[in-house]
Amino acid sequence: MEEELRKQAVQRHLAGESPKAVYTSLDRSKKWFFKWLNRYQSGATDWYKEHSRAPLKRPSELSIVDKEIIVSTRNRLDSSPFAQIGVSAIKWELHKLGLPFRSDSTINRTLKREGLVKKNEIFPQRGRVPVLYRSPVLQQHPSDGSCWPPLHQE
């Protein structure tokens, strides 16, 4: 439907009708008309078809080489005993090699996608604070410290 309308607009213009008369009668904008007229004049055989608006390359996407450098650096650090394996250690190693810095989130995202993020089983992250410690009764105490027993007996 839309493709036929584009062809019709260009054909009417080529037949001698003014551009304003064409796009107003089709209830389209001036920009729309000249976009399709320019595409027709480009000489492409499929000028009337819609082009994809998706970017050709995602700006946040890492190249395969950069991804391999991050992963190999992490694996090399992981193989040495007592070495730090976090983002700051990886950035430091990349700096020592003279490679450009990547953001912390980019390195973390790459490690996560490659399955290299380890859970800390020795010190697991804490859950929520128990209700007992959030109780307003326990948070009330005198500000002068009189609730504590004296340290020195006189």
Tab-separated table of N, CA and C in Angstrom:
chain	number	residue	atom	x	y	z
A	1	MET	N	0.830	-1.190	0.000
A	1	MET	CA	0.000	0.000	0.000
A	1	MET	C	0.874	1.253	0.000
A	2	GLU	N	1.771	1.347	0.977
A	2	GLU	CA	2.635	2.523	1.083
A	2	GLU	C	3.603	2.603	-0.100
A	3	GLU	N	4.104	1.448	-0.529
A	3	GLU	CA	5.034	1.438	-1.657
A	3	GLU	C	4.344	1.919	-2.934
A	4	GLU	N	3.095	1.531	-3.122
A	4	GLU	CA	2.346	1.976	-4.296
A	4	GLU	C	2.114	3.483	-4.265
A	5	LEU	N	1.890	4.002	-3.056
A	5	LEU	CA	1.684	5.441	-2.911
A	5	LEU	C	2.951	6.206	-3.288
A	6	ARG	N	4.114	5.685	-2.929
A	6	ARG	CA	5.390	6.320	-3.269
A	6	ARG	C	5.593	6.327	-4.783
A	7	LYS	N	5.309	5.186	-5.417
A	7	LYS	CA	5.450	5.095	-6.876
A	7	LYS	C	4.488	6.073	-7.566
A	8	GLN	N	3.271	6.133	-7.060
A	8	GLN	CA	2.258	7.014	-7.634
A	8	GLN	C	2.690	8.473	-7.524
A	9	ALA	N	3.240	8.868	-6.376
A	9	ALA	CA	3.663	10.257	-6.175
A	9	ALA	C	4.753	10.638	-7.165
A	10	VAL	N	5.723	9.766	-7.351
A	10	VAL	CA	6.820	10.064	-8.278
A	10	VAL	C	6.309	10.090	-9.714
A	11	GLN	N	5.436	9.165	-10.083
A	11	GLN	CA	4.889	9.131	-11.448
A	11	GLN	C	4.082	10.399	-11.755
A	12	ARG	N	3.313	10.869	-10.789
A	12	ARG	CA	2.539	12.092	-10.991
A	12	ARG	C	3.452	13.290	-11.188
A	13	HIS	N	4.543	13.326	-10.447
A	13	HIS	CA	5.499	14.429	-10.594
A	13	HIS	C	6.184	14.366	-11.954
A	14	LEU	N	6.560	13.148	-12.373
A	14	LEU	CA	7.202	12.989	-13.681
A	14	LEU	C	6.240	13.336	-14.829
A	15	ALA	N	4.945	13.204	-14.600
A	15	ALA	CA	3.938	13.550	-15.608
A	15	ALA	C	3.719	15.052	-15.702
A	16	GLY	N	4.335	15.820	-14.808
A	16	GLY	CA	4.262	17.278	-14.893
A	16	GLY	C	3.529	17.947	-13.761
A	17	GLU	N	3.017	17.218	-12.811
A	17	GLU	CA	2.291	17.822	-11.693
A	17	GLU	C	3.298	18.431	-10.721
A	18	SER	N	2.939	19.533	-10.098
A	18	SER	CA	3.865	20.193	-9.173
A	18	SER	C	4.011	19.358	-7.892
A	19	PRO	N	5.182	19.460	-7.251
A	19	PRO	CA	5.387	18.686	-6.014
A	19	PRO	C	4.355	19.008	-4.944
A	20	LYS	N	4.025	20.294	-4.781
A	20	LYS	CA	3.067	20.675	-3.732
A	20	LYS	C	1.698	20.061	-3.990
A	21	ALA	N	1.289	20.028	-5.240
A	21	ALA	CA	-0.016	19.446	-5.564
A	21	ALA	C	-0.019	17.945	-5.287
A	22	VAL	N	1.115	17.300	-5.529
A	22	VAL	CA	1.197	15.843	-5.309
A	22	VAL	C	1.125	15.521	-3.831
A	23	TYR	N	2.014	16.148	-3.015
A	23	TYR	CA	2.044	15.739	-1.598
A	23	TYR	C	0.853	16.237	-0.808
A	24	THR	N	0.223	17.344	-1.210
A	24	THR	CA	-0.984	17.771	-0.495
A	24	THR	C	-2.173	16.878	-0.833
A	25	SER	N	-2.279	16.449	-2.096
A	25	SER	CA	-3.407	15.581	-2.456
A	25	SER	C	-3.274	14.193	-1.840
A	26	LEU	N	-2.028	13.763	-1.572
A	26	LEU	CA	-1.809	12.455	-0.941
A	26	LEU	C	-1.782	12.539	0.585
A	27	ASP	N	-1.949	13.756	1.103
A	27	ASP	CA	-1.932	13.999	2.545
A	27	ASP	C	-0.602	13.559	3.172
A	28	ARG	N	0.474	13.970	2.519
A	28	ARG	CA	1.830	13.678	2.991
A	28	ARG	C	2.593	14.988	3.140
A	29	SER	N	3.756	14.905	3.766
A	29	SER	CA	4.553	16.110	3.974
A	29	SER	C	5.499	16.348	2.798
A	30	LYS	N	6.019	17.565	2.756
A	30	LYS	CA	6.983	17.942	1.726
A	30	LYS	C	8.248	17.099	1.865
A	31	LYS	N	8.657	16.891	3.109
A	31	LYS	CA	9.853	16.086	3.386
A	31	LYS	C	9.662	14.653	2.870
A	32	TRP	N	8.485	14.092	3.114
A	32	TRP	CA	8.192	12.733	2.640
A	32	TRP	C	8.306	12.657	1.132
A	33	PHE	N	7.722	13.605	0.425
A	33	PHE	CA	7.736	13.572	-1.038
A	33	PHE	C	9.160	13.648	-1.589
A	34	PHE	N	9.940	14.585	-1.087
A	34	PHE	CA	11.289	14.762	-1.630
A	34	PHE	C	12.235	13.628	-1.218
A	35	LYS	N	11.949	12.997	-0.115
A	35	LYS	CA	12.732	11.815	0.260
A	35	LYS	C	12.590	10.736	-0.811
A	36	TRP	N	11.362	10.462	-1.215
A	36	TRP	CA	11.127	9.404	-2.194
A	36	TRP	C	11.506	9.835	-3.605
A	37	LEU	N	11.405	11.120	-3.899
A	37	LEU	CA	11.855	11.602	-5.200
A	37	LEU	C	13.376	11.473	-5.321
A	38	ASN	N	14.089	11.811	-4.248
A	38	ASN	CA	15.557	11.665	-4.249
A	38	ASN	C	15.963	10.206	-4.358
A	39	ARG	N	15.241	9.330	-3.682
A	39	ARG	CA	15.552	7.896	-3.789
A	39	ARG	C	15.308	7.399	-5.212
A	40	TYR	N	14.253	7.892	-5.873
A	40	TYR	CA	13.970	7.511	-7.260
A	40	TYR	C	15.101	7.992	-8.181
A	41	GLN	N	15.546	9.223	-7.935
A	41	GLN	CA	16.589	9.811	-8.775
A	41	GLN	C	17.957	9.185	-8.535
A	42	SER	N	18.109	8.440	-7.445
A	42	SER	CA	19.398	7.781	-7.173
A	42	SER	C	19.658	6.644	-8.157
A	43	GLY	N	18.605	6.116	-8.786
A	43	GLY	CA	18.761	5.072	-9.787
A	43	GLY	C	18.670	3.657	-9.243
A	44	ALA	N	18.421	3.506	-7.962
A	44	ALA	CA	18.287	2.167	-7.379
A	44	ALA	C	16.995	1.516	-7.883
A	45	THR	N	17.052	0.216	-8.089
A	45	THR	CA	15.868	-0.476	-8.610
A	45	THR	C	14.770	-0.617	-7.559
A	46	ASP	N	15.157	-0.685	-6.317
A	46	ASP	CA	14.162	-0.826	-5.243
A	46	ASP	C	14.063	0.458	-4.421
A	47	TRP	N	14.048	1.585	-5.073
A	47	TRP	CA	14.025	2.887	-4.415
A	47	TRP	C	12.796	3.093	-3.545
A	48	TYR	N	11.708	2.455	-3.863
A	48	TYR	CA	10.431	2.658	-3.170
A	48	TYR	C	10.312	1.843	-1.882
A	49	LYS	N	11.279	0.970	-1.611
A	49	LYS	CA	11.224	0.140	-0.401
A	49	LYS	C	11.862	0.867	0.783
A	50	GLU	N	11.342	0.574	1.961
A	50	GLU	CA	11.842	1.176	3.193
A	50	GLU	C	13.194	0.575	3.549
A	51	HIS	N	14.128	1.427	3.981
A	51	HIS	CA	15.424	0.950	4.440
A	51	HIS	C	15.363	0.718	5.946
A	52	SER	N	16.184	-0.201	6.406
A	52	SER	CA	16.250	-0.459	7.845
A	52	SER	C	16.850	0.749	8.557
A	53	ARG	N	16.304	1.073	9.698
A	53	ARG	CA	16.820	2.196	10.486
A	53	ARG	C	17.772	1.741	11.577
A	54	ALA	N	17.983	0.453	11.656
A	54	ALA	CA	18.881	-0.081	12.680
A	54	ALA	C	20.319	0.317	12.362
A	55	PRO	N	21.096	0.632	13.384
A	55	PRO	CA	22.489	0.990	13.126
A	55	PRO	C	23.257	-0.212	12.576
A	56	LEU	N	24.234	0.072	11.729
A	56	LEU	CA	25.019	-1.004	11.142
A	56	LEU	C	25.931	-1.647	12.180
A	57	LYS	N	26.350	-0.863	13.173
A	57	LYS	CA	27.215	-1.394	14.221
A	57	LYS	C	26.769	-0.809	15.548
A	58	ARG	N	26.700	-1.669	16.549
A	58	ARG	CA	26.345	-1.180	17.878
A	58	ARG	C	27.576	-0.521	18.485
A	59	PRO	N	27.463	0.722	18.939
A	59	PRO	CA	28.643	1.404	19.465
A	59	PRO	C	29.190	0.788	20.740
A	60	SER	N	28.361	0.108	21.507
A	60	SER	CA	28.833	-0.469	22.769
A	60	SER	C	29.380	-1.880	22.605
A	61	GLU	N	29.319	-2.406	21.401
A	61	GLU	CA	29.747	-3.782	21.188
A	61	GLU	C	31.271	-3.855	21.109
A	62	LEU	N	31.832	-4.803	21.820
A	62	LEU	CA	33.279	-5.012	21.793
A	62	LEU	C	33.666	-5.850	20.588
A	63	SER	N	34.853	-5.589	20.083
A	63	SER	CA	35.342	-6.443	19.014
A	63	SER	C	35.759	-7.790	19.610
A	64	ILE	N	35.892	-8.789	18.760
A	64	ILE	CA	36.283	-10.125	19.222
A	64	ILE	C	37.665	-10.087	19.845
A	65	VAL	N	38.553	-9.285	19.276
A	65	VAL	CA	39.927	-9.177	19.792
A	65	VAL	C	39.910	-8.592	21.202
A	66	ASP	N	39.147	-7.504	21.406
A	66	ASP	CA	39.081	-6.889	22.736
A	66	ASP	C	38.486	-7.845	23.763
A	67	LYS	N	37.466	-8.586	23.360
A	67	LYS	CA	36.856	-9.550	24.270
A	67	LYS	C	37.860	-10.632	24.654
A	68	GLU	N	38.607	-11.112	23.687
A	68	GLU	CA	39.610	-12.150	23.963
A	68	GLU	C	40.721	-11.638	24.871
A	69	ILE	N	41.093	-10.375	24.715
A	69	ILE	CA	42.131	-9.799	25.574
A	69	ILE	C	41.653	-9.763	27.020
A	70	ILE	N	40.409	-9.334	27.238
A	70	ILE	CA	39.861	-9.274	28.602
A	70	ILE	C	39.776	-10.668	29.202
A	71	VAL	N	39.268	-11.622	28.440
A	71	VAL	CA	39.105	-12.987	28.942
A	71	VAL	C	40.460	-13.629	29.217
A	72	SER	N	41.424	-13.453	28.320
A	72	SER	CA	42.740	-14.071	28.533
A	72	SER	C	43.462	-13.437	29.717
A	73	THR	N	43.287	-12.127	29.896
A	73	THR	CA	43.884	-11.459	31.058
A	73	THR	C	43.274	-12.005	32.342
A	74	ARG	N	41.968	-12.168	32.356
A	74	ARG	CA	41.299	-12.708	33.542
A	74	ARG	C	41.765	-14.129	33.823
A	75	ASN	N	41.859	-14.978	32.792
A	75	ASN	CA	42.300	-16.363	32.983
A	75	ASN	C	43.744	-16.425	33.471
A	76	ARG	N	44.595	-15.529	32.961
A	76	ARG	CA	45.991	-15.507	33.398
A	76	ARG	C	46.079	-15.089	34.867
A	77	LEU	N	45.286	-14.101	35.268
A	77	LEU	CA	45.273	-13.675	36.668
A	77	LEU	C	44.699	-14.761	37.568
A	78	ASP	N	43.699	-15.467	37.086
A	78	ASP	CA	43.053	-16.510	37.876
A	78	ASP	C	43.976	-17.697	38.102
A	79	SER	N	44.889	-17.936	37.167
A	79	SER	CA	45.781	-19.091	37.297
A	79	SER	C	46.925	-18.848	38.273
A	80	SER	N	47.256	-17.597	38.542
A	80	SER	CA	48.346	-17.334	39.488
A	80	SER	C	47.785	-17.261	40.905
A	81	PRO	N	48.492	-17.878	41.860
A	81	PRO	CA	47.971	-17.916	43.236
A	81	PRO	C	47.986	-16.532	43.883
A	82	PHE	N	47.012	-16.266	44.679
A	82	PHE	CA	46.856	-15.042	45.460
A	82	PHE	C	46.703	-13.790	44.605
A	83	ALA	N	46.371	-13.940	43.358
A	83	ALA	CA	46.207	-12.774	42.489
A	83	ALA	C	44.785	-12.246	42.568
A	84	GLN	N	44.660	-10.947	42.443
A	84	GLN	CA	43.342	-10.332	42.352
A	84	GLN	C	42.800	-10.593	40.956
A	85	ILE	N	41.503	-10.832	40.843
A	85	ILE	CA	40.928	-11.151	39.532
A	85	ILE	C	39.790	-10.221	39.164
A	86	GLY	N	39.641	-9.143	39.900
A	86	GLY	CA	38.532	-8.225	39.658
A	86	GLY	C	38.807	-7.247	38.525
A	87	VAL	N	37.897	-6.321	38.377
A	87	VAL	CA	37.963	-5.347	37.296
A	87	VAL	C	39.202	-4.469	37.415
A	88	SER	N	39.497	-3.996	38.615
A	88	SER	CA	40.659	-3.114	38.777
A	88	SER	C	41.954	-3.839	38.435
A	89	ALA	N	42.052	-5.125	38.775
A	89	ALA	CA	43.258	-5.886	38.436
A	89	ALA	C	43.361	-6.074	36.924
A	90	ILE	N	42.259	-6.323	36.268
A	90	ILE	CA	42.266	-6.489	34.815
A	90	ILE	C	42.640	-5.164	34.144
A	91	LYS	N	42.104	-4.055	34.638
A	91	LYS	CA	42.446	-2.751	34.069
A	91	LYS	C	43.926	-2.440	34.265
A	92	TRP	N	44.477	-2.818	35.418
A	92	TRP	CA	45.889	-2.578	35.678
A	92	TRP	C	46.757	-3.395	34.716
A	93	GLU	N	46.380	-4.630	34.490
A	93	GLU	CA	47.130	-5.469	33.547
A	93	GLU	C	47.056	-4.907	32.125
A	94	LEU	N	45.890	-4.427	31.728
A	94	LEU	CA	45.749	-3.823	30.401
A	94	LEU	C	46.598	-2.555	30.293
A	95	HIS	N	46.669	-1.796	31.387
A	95	HIS	CA	47.494	-0.588	31.411
A	95	HIS	C	48.978	-0.945	31.271
A	96	LYS	N	49.404	-2.000	31.954
A	96	LYS	CA	50.802	-2.428	31.860
A	96	LYS	C	51.153	-2.888	30.446
A	97	LEU	N	50.174	-3.448	29.726
A	97	LEU	CA	50.407	-3.884	28.352
A	97	LEU	C	50.307	-2.732	27.348
A	98	GLY	N	49.911	-1.553	27.823
A	98	GLY	CA	49.781	-0.398	26.945
A	98	GLY	C	48.510	-0.405	26.125
A	99	LEU	N	47.513	-1.140	26.581
A	99	LEU	CA	46.239	-1.223	25.855
A	99	LEU	C	45.274	-0.173	26.391
A	100	PRO	N	44.299	0.226	25.586
A	100	PRO	CA	43.360	1.264	26.034
A	100	PRO	C	42.480	0.764	27.176
A	101	PHE	N	42.080	1.709	28.012
A	101	PHE	CA	41.243	1.383	29.155
A	101	PHE	C	39.827	1.110	28.699
A	102	ARG	N	39.201	0.150	29.298
A	102	ARG	CA	37.779	-0.126	29.103
A	102	ARG	C	37.077	0.273	30.387
A	103	SER	N	35.828	0.598	30.297
A	103	SER	CA	35.093	0.980	31.501
A	103	SER	C	34.858	-0.260	32.364
A	104	ASP	N	34.631	-0.022	33.644
A	104	ASP	CA	34.378	-1.112	34.579
A	104	ASP	C	33.159	-1.928	34.153
A	105	SER	N	32.118	-1.228	33.726
A	105	SER	CA	30.897	-1.942	33.349
A	105	SER	C	31.113	-2.799	32.108
A	106	THR	N	31.957	-2.342	31.179
A	106	THR	CA	32.237	-3.131	29.974
A	106	THR	C	32.978	-4.410	30.341
A	107	ILE	N	33.963	-4.291	31.227
A	107	ILE	CA	34.724	-5.481	31.646
A	107	ILE	C	33.818	-6.434	32.412
A	108	ASN	N	33.006	-5.904	33.326
A	108	ASN	CA	32.077	-6.756	34.079
A	108	ASN	C	31.087	-7.459	33.161
A	109	ARG	N	30.550	-6.735	32.201
A	109	ARG	CA	29.581	-7.312	31.270
A	109	ARG	C	30.230	-8.433	30.448
A	110	THR	N	31.471	-8.212	30.019
A	110	THR	CA	32.186	-9.227	29.244
A	110	THR	C	32.442	-10.469	30.081
A	111	LEU	N	32.881	-10.284	31.322
A	111	LEU	CA	33.144	-11.427	32.202
A	111	LEU	C	31.865	-12.206	32.485
A	112	LYS	N	30.772	-11.489	32.674
A	112	LYS	CA	29.498	-12.148	32.956
A	112	LYS	C	29.023	-12.958	31.752
A	113	ARG	N	29.149	-12.380	30.540
A	113	ARG	CA	28.727	-13.092	29.330
A	113	ARG	C	29.558	-14.339	29.093
A	114	GLU	N	30.814	-14.299	29.493
A	114	GLU	CA	31.704	-15.441	29.288
A	114	GLU	C	31.639	-16.443	30.442
A	115	GLY	N	30.831	-16.157	31.452
A	115	GLY	CA	30.659	-17.071	32.582
A	115	GLY	C	31.848	-17.106	33.524
A	116	LEU	N	32.552	-15.992	33.651
A	116	LEU	CA	33.750	-15.939	34.496
A	116	LEU	C	33.518	-15.249	35.831
A	117	VAL	N	32.290	-14.916	36.144
A	117	VAL	CA	31.991	-14.280	37.422
A	117	VAL	C	31.779	-15.378	38.451
A	118	LYS	N	32.548	-15.306	39.534
A	118	LYS	CA	32.452	-16.324	40.588
A	118	LYS	C	31.710	-15.757	41.781
A	119	LYS	N	30.944	-16.607	42.435
A	119	LYS	CA	30.291	-16.199	43.673
A	119	LYS	C	31.286	-16.364	44.808
A	120	ASN	N	31.243	-15.442	45.725
A	120	ASN	CA	32.104	-15.510	46.891
A	120	ASN	C	31.442	-16.443	47.906
A	121	GLU	N	31.975	-17.647	48.022
A	121	GLU	CA	31.377	-18.627	48.922
A	121	GLU	C	31.922	-18.512	50.342
A	122	ILE	N	33.072	-17.862	50.498
A	122	ILE	CA	33.653	-17.695	51.829
A	122	ILE	C	32.903	-16.609	52.591
A	123	PHE	N	32.677	-15.471	51.943
A	123	PHE	CA	31.948	-14.368	52.547
A	123	PHE	C	30.740	-14.035	51.677
A	124	PRO	N	29.656	-14.792	51.815
A	124	PRO	CA	28.483	-14.497	50.978
A	124	PRO	C	27.901	-13.135	51.338
A	125	GLN	N	27.265	-12.515	50.391
A	125	GLN	CA	26.656	-11.216	50.647
A	125	GLN	C	25.522	-11.385	51.643
A	126	ARG	N	25.388	-10.396	52.470
A	126	ARG	CA	24.346	-10.461	53.487
A	126	ARG	C	22.985	-10.212	52.876
A	127	GLY	N	22.005	-10.767	53.525
A	127	GLY	CA	20.625	-10.516	53.105
A	127	GLY	C	20.118	-9.247	53.756
A	128	ARG	N	18.858	-9.215	54.015
A	128	ARG	CA	18.253	-8.053	54.644
A	128	ARG	C	18.572	-8.031	56.133
A	129	VAL	N	18.510	-6.846	56.707
A	129	VAL	CA	18.751	-6.686	58.132
A	129	VAL	C	17.554	-7.272	58.876
A	130	PRO	N	17.803	-8.101	59.893
A	130	PRO	CA	16.679	-8.689	60.632
A	130	PRO	C	15.774	-7.623	61.225
A	131	VAL	N	14.529	-7.966	61.413
A	131	VAL	CA	13.537	-7.031	61.914
A	131	VAL	C	13.899	-6.558	63.315
A	132	LEU	N	14.535	-7.397	64.105
A	132	LEU	CA	14.899	-7.047	65.478
A	132	LEU	C	15.765	-5.789	65.517
A	133	TYR	N	16.701	-5.651	64.595
A	133	TYR	CA	17.607	-4.517	64.600
A	133	TYR	C	16.968	-3.262	64.014
A	134	ARG	N	15.872	-3.416	63.314
A	134	ARG	CA	15.195	-2.256	62.755
A	134	ARG	C	14.115	-1.737	63.691
A	135	SER	N	13.919	-2.376	64.812
A	135	SER	CA	12.852	-1.989	65.729
A	135	SER	C	13.135	-0.608	66.322
A	136	PRO	N	12.146	0.298	66.323
A	136	PRO	CA	12.371	1.633	66.893
A	136	PRO	C	12.614	1.592	68.398
A	137	VAL	N	12.161	0.532	69.093
A	137	VAL	CA	12.373	0.421	70.536
A	137	VAL	C	13.860	0.280	70.826
A	138	LEU	N	14.566	-0.516	70.033
A	138	LEU	CA	15.991	-0.711	70.260
A	138	LEU	C	16.820	0.491	69.835
A	139	GLN	N	16.284	1.339	68.988
A	139	GLN	CA	17.042	2.495	68.532
A	139	GLN	C	16.914	3.679	69.486
A	140	GLN	N	16.036	3.567	70.482
A	140	GLN	CA	15.866	4.670	71.426
A	140	GLN	C	16.825	4.482	72.600
A	141	HIS	N	17.687	5.433	72.775
A	141	HIS	CA	18.588	5.411	73.933
A	141	HIS	C	18.981	6.849	74.236
A	142	PRO	N	19.343	7.109	75.479
A	142	PRO	CA	19.710	8.490	75.837
A	142	PRO	C	20.973	8.916	75.104
A	143	SER	N	21.016	10.170	74.699
A	143	SER	CA	22.161	10.660	73.943
A	143	SER	C	23.353	10.959	74.839
A	144	ASP	N	23.171	11.010	76.174
A	144	ASP	CA	24.299	11.319	77.054
A	144	ASP	C	25.084	10.073	77.444
A	145	GLY	N	24.720	8.914	76.971
A	145	GLY	CA	25.452	7.677	77.255
A	145	GLY	C	25.111	7.062	78.594
A	146	SER	N	24.034	7.493	79.258
A	146	SER	CA	23.693	6.983	80.576
A	146	SER	C	23.154	5.555	80.538
A	147	CYS	N	22.937	5.017	79.360
A	147	CYS	CA	22.428	3.653	79.289
A	147	CYS	C	23.553	2.628	79.431
A	148	TRP	N	24.801	3.062	79.354
A	148	TRP	CA	25.943	2.154	79.462
A	148	TRP	C	26.471	2.137	80.881
A	149	PRO	N	26.953	0.997	81.348
A	149	PRO	CA	27.518	0.972	82.697
A	149	PRO	C	28.832	1.760	82.720
A	150	PRO	N	29.167	2.343	83.850
A	150	PRO	CA	30.404	3.127	83.932
A	150	PRO	C	31.621	2.217	83.766
A	151	LEU	N	32.648	2.745	83.114
A	151	LEU	CA	33.859	1.956	82.855
A	151	LEU	C	34.742	1.895	84.103
A	152	HIS	N	34.802	2.954	84.852
A	152	HIS	CA	35.664	2.998	86.058
A	152	HIS	C	34.810	3.116	87.285
A	153	GLN	N	35.037	2.239	88.218
A	153	GLN	CA	34.335	2.301	89.505
A	153	GLN	C	35.140	3.168	90.445
A	154	GLU	N	34.512	4.162	91.044
A	154	GLU	CA	35.249	5.067	91.952
A	154	GLU	C	34.955	4.785	93.383
